[in-house]
Amino acid sequence: MDWRVFAQEMASMARDLLAQDSVETTLERITSSATRLVEGCDAAGVLLLHGTRVESLAATHDLVVQSDRLQERLEEGPCFDAARAGSGSGAQDRVFRIADVTAEQTRWPAYAAGAGDLGLGSMMGFLLYTEDEEFGALNLYAKRPGSFSQDSETAGWLLASHAAVAVSSARSHAQMEQAMATRHTIGEAMGILMGSHNLSEKQAFDVLRRYSQEKNVKLREVARLVCEKGGLA
């Protein structure tokens, strides 16, 4: 692997990632880059784990989704384990690798057999995490056994670490935008109540808060209802 070229590509990807306008497009940029930057990688995707339910994101090939579904059904596999490893694990527990699915008989025998039937030869899973949270796993697949070298694993690690920071930034930006939109909606709803019922700012907010508590509805949804209907029934 030409690490100079790899470093240049990573720098270019860093600039592109910062320009993405959503978490989804960020993930798509990450997985498409993985197939281009990591030697031996034929397909890539991000797996999120909700309990034992799997969510597949930004898959570059249908094989990725099929593999995720197989791991969900069996509750085993390198990507499944990477996603649930947790950032408190040691570094050796944050990457899972199958060099040859036909020879994997110890860790994930049922999954390895099914992966072979799908046409997969080798794979790696990297936990996506920062100090504060885990996002899931970046998973790389190859159709040929033995496709991933130590250099491939190192490159995958670098990409996964970079991707985790990028996803964290994208999610924080999305959360900030949602918070600002919610604040605007609540302010607009308070203005409607103040004008229609001659209430003070505090009284209008208390009306929204009480309705939210009594109806067990989120405050932002109550505010949206007021904005759409001009008041509360």
mmCIF file of C-alpha atoms in Angstrom:
data_model
loop_
_atom_site.group_PDB
_atom_site.id
_atom_site.type_symbol
_atom_site.label_atom_id
_atom_site.label_comp_id
_atom_site.label_asym_id
_atom_site.label_seq_id
_atom_site.Cartn_x
_atom_site.Cartn_y
_atom_site.Cartn_z
ATOM 1 C CA MET A 1 0.000 0.000 0.000
ATOM 2 C CA ASP A 2 1.255 3.458 -0.874
ATOM 3 C CA TRP A 3 0.740 5.269 2.419
ATOM 4 C CA ARG A 4 1.562 8.632 0.890
ATOM 5 C CA VAL A 5 -1.337 8.257 -1.529
ATOM 6 C CA PHE A 6 -3.514 6.960 1.311
ATOM 7 C CA ALA A 7 -2.703 10.038 3.426
ATOM 8 C CA GLN A 8 -3.551 12.342 0.528
ATOM 9 C CA GLU A 9 -6.843 10.525 -0.010
ATOM 10 C CA MET A 10 -7.675 10.754 3.703
ATOM 11 C CA ALA A 11 -6.994 14.484 3.694
ATOM 12 C CA SER A 12 -9.279 14.923 0.686
ATOM 13 C CA MET A 13 -11.970 12.819 2.341
ATOM 14 C CA ALA A 14 -11.706 14.886 5.516
ATOM 15 C CA ARG A 15 -12.530 18.037 3.577
ATOM 16 C CA ASP A 16 -15.386 16.285 1.766
ATOM 17 C CA LEU A 17 -16.837 14.888 4.996
ATOM 18 C CA LEU A 18 -16.993 18.344 6.561
ATOM 19 C CA ALA A 19 -18.989 19.505 3.546
ATOM 20 C CA GLN A 20 -21.681 16.826 3.896
ATOM 21 C CA ASP A 21 -25.101 18.096 4.939
ATOM 22 C CA SER A 22 -26.413 15.070 6.876
ATOM 23 C CA VAL A 23 -25.361 11.981 8.799
ATOM 24 C CA GLU A 24 -26.636 9.831 5.930
ATOM 25 C CA THR A 25 -24.470 11.481 3.289
ATOM 26 C CA THR A 26 -21.503 11.379 5.658
ATOM 27 C CA LEU A 27 -21.903 7.623 6.089
ATOM 28 C CA GLU A 28 -22.252 7.135 2.344
ATOM 29 C CA ARG A 29 -19.034 9.065 1.793
ATOM 30 C CA ILE A 30 -17.273 6.905 4.393
ATOM 31 C CA THR A 31 -18.316 3.553 2.946
ATOM 32 C CA SER A 32 -17.624 4.532 -0.652
ATOM 33 C CA SER A 33 -14.178 5.721 0.435
ATOM 34 C CA ALA A 34 -13.530 2.404 2.182
ATOM 35 C CA THR A 35 -13.999 0.455 -1.054
ATOM 36 C CA ARG A 36 -11.563 2.807 -2.772
ATOM 37 C CA LEU A 37 -8.922 3.267 -0.068
ATOM 38 C CA VAL A 38 -8.633 -0.130 1.628
ATOM 39 C CA GLU A 39 -6.855 -2.823 -0.351
ATOM 40 C CA GLY A 40 -9.028 -5.876 -0.965
ATOM 41 C CA CYS A 41 -12.319 -4.212 0.017
ATOM 42 C CA ASP A 42 -15.173 -5.013 -2.391
ATOM 43 C CA ALA A 43 -18.054 -3.689 -0.280
ATOM 44 C CA ALA A 44 -18.622 -1.710 2.905
ATOM 45 C CA GLY A 45 -21.399 -0.614 5.206
ATOM 46 C CA VAL A 46 -22.215 0.631 8.687
ATOM 47 C CA LEU A 47 -24.086 -1.592 11.128
ATOM 48 C CA LEU A 48 -26.000 -0.131 14.055
ATOM 49 C CA LEU A 49 -27.208 -2.438 16.813
ATOM 50 C CA HIS A 50 -30.444 -1.778 18.720
ATOM 51 C CA GLY A 51 -30.481 -4.549 21.289
ATOM 52 C CA THR A 52 -30.311 -7.538 18.959
ATOM 53 C CA ARG A 53 -31.935 -5.718 16.038
ATOM 54 C CA VAL A 54 -29.612 -4.667 13.251
ATOM 55 C CA GLU A 55 -29.861 -1.516 11.149
ATOM 56 C CA SER A 56 -27.847 -1.373 7.909
ATOM 57 C CA LEU A 57 -26.707 2.037 6.696
ATOM 58 C CA ALA A 58 -24.820 3.285 3.637
ATOM 59 C CA ALA A 59 -24.286 -0.193 2.190
ATOM 60 C CA THR A 60 -22.316 -0.111 -1.065
ATOM 61 C CA HIS A 61 -23.572 -3.557 -2.142
ATOM 62 C CA ASP A 62 -26.544 -5.790 -1.359
ATOM 63 C CA LEU A 63 -24.111 -8.338 0.113
ATOM 64 C CA VAL A 64 -23.627 -5.965 3.051
ATOM 65 C CA VAL A 65 -27.337 -5.946 3.894
ATOM 66 C CA GLN A 66 -27.576 -9.725 3.474
ATOM 67 C CA SER A 67 -24.619 -10.212 5.803
ATOM 68 C CA ASP A 68 -26.137 -7.879 8.408
ATOM 69 C CA ARG A 69 -29.452 -9.731 8.282
ATOM 70 C CA LEU A 70 -27.668 -13.065 8.676
ATOM 71 C CA GLN A 71 -25.830 -11.801 11.769
ATOM 72 C CA GLU A 72 -29.066 -10.436 13.197
ATOM 73 C CA ARG A 73 -30.788 -13.780 12.737
ATOM 74 C CA LEU A 74 -27.911 -15.766 14.239
ATOM 75 C CA GLU A 75 -26.920 -13.094 16.811
ATOM 76 C CA GLU A 76 -23.278 -13.697 15.958
ATOM 77 C CA GLY A 77 -20.632 -12.454 13.565
ATOM 78 C CA PRO A 78 -17.644 -10.081 13.475
ATOM 79 C CA CYS A 79 -19.673 -6.973 12.616
ATOM 80 C CA PHE A 80 -22.342 -7.821 15.199
ATOM 81 C CA ASP A 81 -19.660 -8.233 17.864
ATOM 82 C CA ALA A 82 -17.800 -5.075 16.799
ATOM 83 C CA ALA A 83 -20.990 -3.025 17.139
ATOM 84 C CA ARG A 84 -21.658 -4.263 20.667
ATOM 85 C CA ALA A 85 -18.042 -4.330 21.894
ATOM 86 C CA GLY A 86 -18.284 -0.864 23.505
ATOM 87 C CA SER A 87 -15.528 1.690 23.823
ATOM 88 C CA GLY A 88 -14.661 0.338 27.271
ATOM 89 C CA SER A 89 -13.206 -2.757 25.623
ATOM 90 C CA GLY A 90 -9.540 -3.147 24.882
ATOM 91 C CA ALA A 91 -8.204 -2.187 21.469
ATOM 92 C CA GLN A 92 -8.000 -5.849 20.472
ATOM 93 C CA ASP A 93 -11.772 -6.123 20.983
ATOM 94 C CA ARG A 94 -12.585 -3.196 18.677
ATOM 95 C CA VAL A 95 -11.713 -4.951 15.426
ATOM 96 C CA PHE A 96 -12.984 -8.357 14.312
ATOM 97 C CA ARG A 97 -11.597 -10.123 11.296
ATOM 98 C CA ILE A 98 -12.256 -13.293 9.312
ATOM 99 C CA ALA A 99 -9.360 -14.010 6.971
ATOM 100 C CA ASP A 100 -11.152 -16.923 5.295
ATOM 101 C CA VAL A 101 -14.815 -17.697 5.995
ATOM 102 C CA THR A 102 -14.349 -21.307 4.865
ATOM 103 C CA ALA A 103 -11.785 -21.848 7.638
ATOM 104 C CA GLU A 104 -13.646 -20.014 10.448
ATOM 105 C CA GLN A 105 -14.834 -22.779 12.765
ATOM 106 C CA THR A 106 -14.230 -21.361 16.254
ATOM 107 C CA ARG A 107 -15.633 -17.873 16.791
ATOM 108 C CA TRP A 108 -18.611 -17.615 14.425
ATOM 109 C CA PRO A 109 -19.108 -21.015 12.750
ATOM 110 C CA ALA A 110 -22.781 -20.569 11.856
ATOM 111 C CA TYR A 111 -22.242 -17.113 10.443
ATOM 112 C CA ALA A 112 -19.124 -18.164 8.528
ATOM 113 C CA ALA A 113 -21.049 -20.940 6.794
ATOM 114 C CA GLY A 114 -23.850 -18.552 5.819
ATOM 115 C CA ALA A 115 -21.395 -15.861 4.691
ATOM 116 C CA GLY A 116 -19.728 -18.380 2.399
ATOM 117 C CA ASP A 117 -23.104 -19.147 0.845
ATOM 118 C CA LEU A 118 -23.544 -15.406 0.196
ATOM 119 C CA GLY A 119 -20.296 -15.340 -1.744
ATOM 120 C CA LEU A 120 -18.141 -13.636 0.890
ATOM 121 C CA GLY A 121 -14.543 -14.719 1.335
ATOM 122 C CA SER A 122 -13.163 -12.449 4.080
ATOM 123 C CA MET A 123 -14.246 -9.496 6.181
ATOM 124 C CA MET A 124 -13.395 -7.050 8.956
ATOM 125 C CA GLY A 125 -15.509 -5.075 11.432
ATOM 126 C CA PHE A 126 -14.301 -1.912 13.209
ATOM 127 C CA LEU A 127 -16.076 -0.323 16.170
ATOM 128 C CA LEU A 128 -16.990 3.332 15.548
ATOM 129 C CA TYR A 129 -16.576 5.227 18.804
ATOM 130 C CA THR A 130 -15.409 8.406 20.500
ATOM 131 C CA GLU A 131 -14.744 9.069 24.178
ATOM 132 C CA ASP A 132 -18.427 9.806 24.726
ATOM 133 C CA GLU A 133 -20.392 7.361 22.585
ATOM 134 C CA GLU A 134 -20.423 4.378 20.254
ATOM 135 C CA PHE A 135 -22.123 4.563 16.854
ATOM 136 C CA GLY A 136 -21.890 0.985 15.578
ATOM 137 C CA ALA A 137 -19.374 -0.691 13.301
ATOM 138 C CA LEU A 138 -17.743 0.033 9.970
ATOM 139 C CA ASN A 139 -17.674 -3.271 8.112
ATOM 140 C CA LEU A 140 -15.496 -4.188 5.146
ATOM 141 C CA TYR A 141 -16.110 -7.211 2.916
ATOM 142 C CA ALA A 142 -14.176 -9.065 0.242
ATOM 143 C CA LYS A 143 -15.388 -11.801 -2.086
ATOM 144 C CA ARG A 144 -12.018 -13.540 -2.120
ATOM 145 C CA PRO A 145 -10.530 -15.288 0.968
ATOM 146 C CA GLY A 146 -7.339 -13.728 2.306
ATOM 147 C CA SER A 147 -8.002 -10.352 0.688
ATOM 148 C CA PHE A 148 -7.180 -8.279 3.752
ATOM 149 C CA SER A 149 -3.556 -7.816 4.821
ATOM 150 C CA GLN A 150 -2.200 -6.216 7.969
ATOM 151 C CA ASP A 151 -1.929 -3.006 5.978
ATOM 152 C CA SER A 152 -5.625 -3.335 5.087
ATOM 153 C CA GLU A 153 -6.478 -3.646 8.768
ATOM 154 C CA THR A 154 -4.359 -0.616 9.653
ATOM 155 C CA ALA A 155 -5.994 1.391 6.880
ATOM 156 C CA GLY A 156 -9.420 0.277 8.063
ATOM 157 C CA TRP A 157 -8.562 1.364 11.602
ATOM 158 C CA LEU A 158 -7.490 4.796 10.437
ATOM 159 C CA LEU A 159 -10.616 5.177 8.328
ATOM 160 C CA ALA A 160 -12.897 3.974 11.141
ATOM 161 C CA SER A 161 -11.313 6.355 13.672
ATOM 162 C CA HIS A 162 -11.644 9.239 11.259
ATOM 163 C CA ALA A 163 -15.201 8.211 10.402
ATOM 164 C CA ALA A 164 -16.254 8.111 14.050
ATOM 165 C CA VAL A 165 -15.190 11.723 14.560
ATOM 166 C CA ALA A 166 -16.919 12.756 11.336
ATOM 167 C CA VAL A 167 -20.170 11.001 12.276
ATOM 168 C CA SER A 168 -20.045 12.496 15.766
ATOM 169 C CA SER A 169 -19.652 15.966 14.268
ATOM 170 C CA ALA A 170 -22.472 15.380 11.795
ATOM 171 C CA ARG A 171 -24.793 14.104 14.511
ATOM 172 C CA SER A 172 -23.957 17.014 16.808
ATOM 173 C CA HIS A 173 -24.693 19.444 13.986
ATOM 174 C CA ALA A 174 -28.020 17.727 13.252
ATOM 175 C CA GLN A 175 -28.947 17.768 16.941
ATOM 176 C CA MET A 176 -28.068 21.459 17.192
ATOM 177 C CA GLU A 177 -30.223 22.268 14.158
ATOM 178 C CA GLN A 178 -33.123 20.285 15.621
ATOM 179 C CA ALA A 179 -32.755 22.072 18.948
ATOM 180 C CA MET A 180 -32.799 25.463 17.223
ATOM 181 C CA ALA A 181 -35.865 24.499 15.190
ATOM 182 C CA THR A 182 -37.627 23.274 18.330
ATOM 183 C CA ARG A 183 -36.810 26.478 20.176
ATOM 184 C CA HIS A 184 -38.192 28.526 17.278
ATOM 185 C CA THR A 185 -41.425 26.471 17.201
ATOM 186 C CA ILE A 186 -41.946 26.800 20.964
ATOM 187 C CA GLY A 187 -41.371 30.557 20.747
ATOM 188 C CA GLU A 188 -43.882 30.854 17.921
ATOM 189 C CA ALA A 189 -46.462 28.821 19.860
ATOM 190 C CA MET A 190 -45.975 30.983 22.949
ATOM 191 C CA GLY A 191 -46.524 34.092 20.833
ATOM 192 C CA ILE A 192 -49.813 32.677 19.510
ATOM 193 C CA LEU A 193 -51.060 31.904 23.022
ATOM 194 C CA MET A 194 -49.927 35.280 24.358
ATOM 195 C CA GLY A 195 -51.784 37.088 21.590
ATOM 196 C CA SER A 196 -54.994 35.040 21.644
ATOM 197 C CA HIS A 197 -55.381 34.745 25.425
ATOM 198 C CA ASN A 198 -53.609 37.898 26.677
ATOM 199 C CA LEU A 199 -50.999 35.845 28.564
ATOM 200 C CA SER A 200 -47.539 36.742 29.745
ATOM 201 C CA GLU A 201 -44.543 34.890 28.355
ATOM 202 C CA LYS A 202 -44.294 32.777 31.518
ATOM 203 C CA GLN A 203 -48.016 31.997 31.501
ATOM 204 C CA ALA A 204 -47.920 30.938 27.854
ATOM 205 C CA PHE A 205 -44.981 28.594 28.503
ATOM 206 C CA ASP A 206 -46.769 27.145 31.556
ATOM 207 C CA VAL A 207 -49.794 26.367 29.360
ATOM 208 C CA LEU A 208 -47.605 24.448 26.924
ATOM 209 C CA ARG A 209 -45.805 22.648 29.732
ATOM 210 C CA ARG A 210 -48.993 21.600 31.560
ATOM 211 C CA TYR A 211 -50.575 20.329 28.340
ATOM 212 C CA SER A 212 -47.409 18.375 27.595
ATOM 213 C CA GLN A 213 -47.450 16.738 31.030
ATOM 214 C CA GLU A 214 -51.195 16.035 31.117
ATOM 215 C CA LYS A 215 -51.328 14.533 27.622
ATOM 216 C CA ASN A 216 -47.895 12.882 27.856
ATOM 217 C CA VAL A 217 -46.826 14.587 24.609
ATOM 218 C CA LYS A 218 -43.407 16.102 23.994
ATOM 219 C CA LEU A 219 -43.265 19.870 24.393
ATOM 220 C CA ARG A 220 -42.115 20.402 20.799
ATOM 221 C CA GLU A 221 -45.134 18.427 19.531
ATOM 222 C CA VAL A 222 -47.495 20.550 21.634
ATOM 223 C CA ALA A 223 -45.876 23.681 20.204
ATOM 224 C CA ARG A 224 -46.215 22.329 16.663
ATOM 225 C CA LEU A 225 -49.922 21.644 17.297
ATOM 226 C CA VAL A 226 -50.457 25.220 18.468
ATOM 227 C CA CYS A 227 -48.680 26.597 15.410
ATOM 228 C CA GLU A 228 -50.723 24.437 13.040
ATOM 229 C CA LYS A 229 -54.146 24.970 14.667
ATOM 230 C CA GLY A 230 -53.713 28.358 16.300
ATOM 231 C CA GLY A 231 -54.286 27.054 19.813
ATOM 232 C CA LEU A 232 -55.032 24.052 22.002
ATOM 233 C CA ALA A 233 -58.372 22.292 22.110
#
